[in-house]
Amino acid sequence: MSRATMNLTGARVVAPRLSHRSWLLLAVALAAGFGLPGVVASVLVLTLLTQAVIGGMLAVGVGFLIRQNGVVSFGHAAWYGVSAYCFGLLLRHEVLPAELALVMALAVPTLTAFLLGLVIVRVPGVAFSMLTLAVGQAFHEFSMKAQGLTNGDDGFAIPLPDTLFGLPISAVQQPETMFVLCWSLLALVIFGLYVTVRSPFGRLTEAIRENEERARFIGYRTVLPRAATYAISAFVAALAGLLFALYNGFVSPEVLHWSLSGSALIMAVIGGSRLLWGPALGAVIFFFLKDLAGNLTEHWPAMIGVTVIVVTVLMPAGIAGTLAELAGRLLRRTGGRA
């Protein structure tokens, strides 16, 4: 079968060739995730790291949308929360086995985001952001009002099965095991997004981001690629929501609130969305800064705000972008390749 095919956008899709260094970096990242619980003895730190990795996955979804479509979403908590609710409700009402419920928890928000994206990606700039905010809050209000289905503001405990894909479910309730799982999935997600942005599809979406009118003029359909990008970012957010549901065994309307979308956006800004792993780094910084500032004062959001201002003014590419730039300069000075 040929490596080149045609997709719905009319773009020629060729499987990108990845260097050995790319695979080596993936292997190192996975090994680091497996080794870190053995180094970190504190259960509290591991719990924070697990929460940070889950939040980082949501932030990576937001950052990917910014990077590829050049737009900001204020409603990505919708896909995070819909995934968690979908998984929880299917188990609570015994509609499907846990394994199929897990698949549906990823498929439903992704497909919904794609269909919605076919409409809202036609709206540029701030209007797009406001539409995503409206969509997210609509899901939140539904979860609050549908008492009979969602138990309203109180939420509900998810009746997790004893095993999932043959593995004991108790393992995902432990921070050591859950951290390894979340870290590994985050590394694979970032690697998958890396492959995507290096593909002709990724180059096409970047071209549309830079000048959609010109891309349309030379014969490309622009709505489908932008909607597909939105759906991919929603899938990443949905995966984060599913991990949250598995780890906590509980779901409430808070997972759909706009403040969660705002936090993910702050993580992406702090880390920087230019690099795919930037938002994940921003999430780790956000969670530990929040924990540290929360122990010092109840006005910890002010410290987060100051951090965002400092990063935006002094490091427009985010902390990850600045670190990458400094590393590149160092390599060039020492005769290496950036």
XYZ file of C-alpha atoms in Angstrom:
338
model
C 0.000 0.000 0.000
C 1.366 3.415 -0.913
C 2.569 5.778 1.810
C 0.650 8.600 0.121
C -3.137 8.893 0.338
C -5.724 11.637 -0.025
C -7.765 12.945 2.896
C -11.073 14.797 2.960
C -9.351 18.167 2.751
C -7.769 17.376 -0.580
C -4.288 17.402 0.944
C -1.841 14.662 0.070
C -1.123 12.705 3.244
C 2.308 11.123 3.558
C 3.346 9.328 6.723
C 6.143 11.490 8.162
C 9.540 9.909 8.630
C 10.710 10.194 12.200
C 14.351 10.311 13.192
C 15.917 7.886 15.641
C 16.285 10.814 18.028
C 12.487 11.209 18.158
C 12.005 7.595 19.182
C 14.884 7.877 21.655
C 13.291 10.925 23.297
C 9.984 9.039 23.599
C 11.766 6.079 25.202
C 13.587 8.377 27.638
C 10.331 10.130 28.547
C 8.571 6.816 29.218
C 11.522 5.532 31.250
C 11.523 8.733 33.316
C 7.855 8.239 34.117
C 8.444 4.689 35.313
C 11.480 5.689 37.353
C 10.182 8.843 39.041
C 7.899 7.139 41.631
C 10.946 5.262 42.897
C 12.805 8.529 43.430
C 9.963 10.593 44.909
C 9.134 9.153 48.329
C 6.458 11.685 49.283
C 2.897 10.559 48.567
C 1.788 14.221 48.589
C 4.289 15.162 45.889
C 3.268 12.175 43.780
C -0.386 13.131 44.190
C 0.380 16.682 43.069
C 2.407 15.361 40.145
C -0.448 13.081 39.089
C -2.922 15.959 39.221
C -0.439 18.139 37.333
C -0.017 15.543 34.580
C -3.793 15.205 34.175
C -4.121 18.997 34.088
C -1.150 19.114 31.736
C -2.935 16.850 29.281
C -5.917 19.213 29.244
C -3.519 22.148 28.760
C -1.772 20.320 25.900
C -5.136 20.056 24.140
C -5.694 23.800 24.562
C -2.136 24.564 23.456
C -2.444 22.359 20.372
C -5.527 24.290 19.283
C -3.688 27.595 19.750
C -0.651 26.316 17.878
C -2.429 24.821 14.895
C -5.586 26.925 14.535
C -4.369 30.153 16.095
C -7.498 30.479 18.258
C -8.131 30.338 21.999
C -10.778 28.133 23.593
C -12.458 29.187 26.826
C -14.600 26.058 26.898
C -12.309 23.038 26.698
C -13.503 21.962 30.132
C -16.655 20.883 28.270
C -14.847 17.967 26.606
C -12.956 17.177 29.805
C -16.198 17.079 31.778
C -18.341 15.376 29.145
C -15.829 12.527 29.047
C -15.881 12.151 32.835
C -19.685 12.339 32.977
C -20.138 9.964 30.054
C -17.942 7.345 31.696
C -19.581 7.809 35.081
C -23.175 7.771 33.827
C -22.687 4.698 31.658
C -21.342 2.810 34.665
C -23.877 4.243 37.101
C -26.837 3.154 34.994
C -25.126 -0.075 33.872
C -25.623 0.748 30.199
C -22.328 -0.694 28.970
C -19.413 -2.710 30.327
C -16.599 -0.594 31.736
C -14.311 -1.175 28.755
C -16.922 -0.005 26.255
C -17.868 2.886 28.536
C -14.236 3.979 28.454
C -14.225 3.956 24.657
C -17.500 5.880 24.516
C -16.144 8.440 26.979
C -13.497 9.300 24.404
C -15.584 8.922 21.261
C -18.623 10.998 22.299
C -16.826 14.283 23.107
C -14.475 13.920 20.144
C -17.287 13.376 17.633
C -19.403 16.112 19.227
C -16.479 18.531 19.070
C -15.905 17.730 15.396
C -19.551 18.327 14.467
C -19.623 21.512 16.511
C -16.301 22.552 15.036
C -17.740 22.424 11.525
C -19.830 25.413 12.609
C -17.792 27.430 15.093
C -14.413 27.338 13.320
C -15.953 29.564 10.660
C -16.083 32.331 13.280
C -12.729 34.088 13.774
C -10.876 35.454 16.792
C -12.650 36.565 19.942
C -16.051 35.460 18.657
C -14.761 31.871 18.466
C -13.528 32.091 22.058
C -16.887 33.405 23.238
C -18.717 30.614 21.418
C -16.565 27.968 23.100
C -17.255 29.628 26.448
C -20.996 29.556 25.762
C -20.877 25.883 24.770
C -18.895 24.967 27.872
C -21.260 26.804 30.188
C -24.258 25.212 28.483
C -22.905 21.770 29.431
C -22.224 23.028 32.952
C -25.747 24.357 33.378
C -27.209 21.098 32.067
C -25.217 19.119 34.632
C -26.527 21.435 37.366
C -30.182 21.297 36.319
C -30.527 17.629 35.358
C -30.905 16.429 38.937
C -32.385 13.082 37.999
C -29.532 12.224 35.668
C -26.428 13.895 37.112
C -27.430 14.459 40.765
C -26.943 18.174 40.178
C -24.428 20.176 42.174
C -23.638 17.271 44.499
C -22.259 15.080 41.733
C -22.004 11.331 42.231
C -19.520 8.595 42.979
C -18.624 6.474 39.970
C -19.233 2.745 40.614
C -15.915 1.557 39.237
C -15.611 -2.153 38.420
C -13.163 -4.449 40.177
C -11.110 -4.885 37.010
C -10.591 -2.945 33.800
C -9.086 -4.725 30.794
C -8.096 -7.496 33.189
C -6.200 -5.183 35.551
C -7.316 -4.430 39.122
C -9.037 -1.051 39.303
C -7.478 -0.443 42.723
C -4.181 0.187 40.954
C -5.416 3.426 39.398
C -6.467 4.667 42.827
C -2.827 4.710 43.945
C -0.767 7.812 43.063
C 2.321 5.733 42.204
C 0.533 3.610 39.611
C -1.716 6.387 38.327
C 1.223 8.733 37.858
C 2.994 6.213 35.637
C -0.177 5.654 33.611
C -0.910 9.370 33.204
C 2.705 10.235 32.420
C 2.979 7.472 29.822
C -0.253 8.520 28.127
C 0.829 12.173 28.159
C 4.163 11.255 26.546
C 2.369 9.210 23.880
C -0.146 12.023 23.264
C 2.614 14.604 22.795
C 4.461 12.211 20.498
C 1.274 11.627 18.498
C 0.703 15.369 18.191
C 4.332 15.762 17.127
C 3.754 13.262 14.320
C 0.558 15.111 13.383
C 2.159 18.554 13.127
C 5.006 17.127 11.020
C 2.564 15.545 8.575
C 1.128 17.329 5.520
C -2.087 17.732 7.514
C -0.184 19.596 10.197
C 1.559 21.787 7.632
C -1.787 22.516 5.997
C -3.402 23.610 9.260
C -0.425 25.878 9.957
C -0.787 27.401 6.509
C -4.501 27.958 7.118
C -3.675 29.532 10.464
C -1.303 31.980 8.814
C -3.505 32.867 5.841
C -6.789 31.010 5.426
C -7.855 33.037 2.402
C -4.691 32.169 0.484
C -5.015 28.468 1.374
C -8.584 28.513 0.085
C -7.501 30.351 -3.060
C -4.985 27.654 -4.029
C -7.664 24.961 -3.726
C -7.685 23.652 -0.159
C -10.844 23.253 1.872
C -10.200 24.962 5.182
C -13.211 24.156 7.370
C -12.583 20.409 7.638
C -8.919 20.696 8.707
C -9.780 23.316 11.307
C -12.686 21.233 12.629
C -10.455 18.146 12.705
C -7.837 20.070 14.682
C -10.514 21.172 17.131
C -11.658 17.551 17.461
C -8.098 16.343 18.094
C -7.652 18.905 20.850
C -11.018 17.843 22.303
C -9.890 14.196 22.268
C -6.821 15.114 24.318
C -9.028 17.009 26.787
C -11.438 14.051 26.916
C -8.587 11.681 27.725
C -7.602 13.951 30.610
C -11.203 13.939 31.864
C -11.354 10.161 31.684
C -8.153 9.857 33.727
C -9.615 12.278 36.263
C -12.738 10.111 36.591
C -10.710 6.929 36.994
C -8.392 8.458 39.578
C -10.995 10.203 41.713
C -13.981 7.906 41.209
C -16.204 10.958 41.444
C -17.614 13.563 39.077
C -19.389 16.874 39.689
C -20.272 20.009 37.665
C -16.931 21.562 38.631
C -15.281 19.555 35.847
C -17.393 21.504 33.327
C -16.935 24.993 34.754
C -15.293 27.766 32.753
C -12.717 28.278 35.522
C -11.160 24.919 34.634
C -10.841 26.063 31.018
C -9.250 29.268 32.293
C -6.749 27.323 34.386
C -5.797 25.190 31.379
C -5.302 28.330 29.313
C -3.094 29.807 32.048
C -1.008 26.621 32.022
C -0.605 26.903 28.256
C 0.435 30.553 28.550
C 2.959 29.885 31.321
C 4.531 26.931 29.535
C 4.092 28.274 26.023
C 2.090 26.723 23.203
C 4.805 27.034 20.563
C 6.244 23.734 21.754
C 3.879 20.808 22.199
C 5.230 19.933 25.645
C 5.148 23.552 26.822
C 1.614 23.474 28.303
C 2.488 20.309 30.260
C 5.456 22.098 31.811
C 3.169 25.034 32.552
C 0.760 22.670 34.329
C 3.476 21.348 36.633
C 4.553 24.910 37.479
C 0.916 25.969 37.967
C 0.020 23.151 40.365
C 3.118 23.449 42.523
C 2.931 27.252 42.572
C -0.751 27.007 43.514
C 0.038 24.581 46.335
C 2.930 26.697 47.626
C 1.036 29.986 47.384
C -2.059 28.403 48.937
C -0.034 27.480 52.017
C 1.164 31.078 52.356
C -1.969 33.084 51.643
C -5.583 32.735 50.654
C -4.931 35.209 47.850
C -2.966 32.691 45.810
C -4.779 33.608 42.536
C -3.008 36.975 42.711
C 0.364 35.202 42.692
C -0.720 33.127 39.708
C -1.796 36.345 37.964
C 1.573 37.989 38.638
C 3.318 34.916 37.236
C 1.237 35.064 34.056
C 2.023 38.779 33.617
C 5.760 38.246 34.149
C 5.873 35.314 31.730
C 3.828 37.162 29.095
C 6.007 40.277 29.258
C 9.471 38.738 29.678
C 8.996 35.368 27.941
C 6.459 35.689 25.106
C 7.215 32.132 23.973
C 6.538 30.811 27.480
C 8.961 29.131 29.826
C 9.365 26.098 27.549
C 10.067 28.280 24.513
C 12.614 30.319 26.460
C 14.361 27.177 27.731
C 14.461 25.746 24.198
C 15.904 28.992 22.858
C 18.601 29.067 25.548
C 19.437 25.407 24.896
C 19.699 26.131 21.162
C 22.103 29.017 21.766
C 24.205 26.851 24.050
C 24.393 24.071 21.490
C 25.391 26.479 18.737
C 28.120 27.971 20.884
C 29.506 24.524 21.690
C 29.410 23.474 18.049
C 26.383 21.183 18.301
C 23.199 21.251 16.270
C 20.195 23.028 17.774
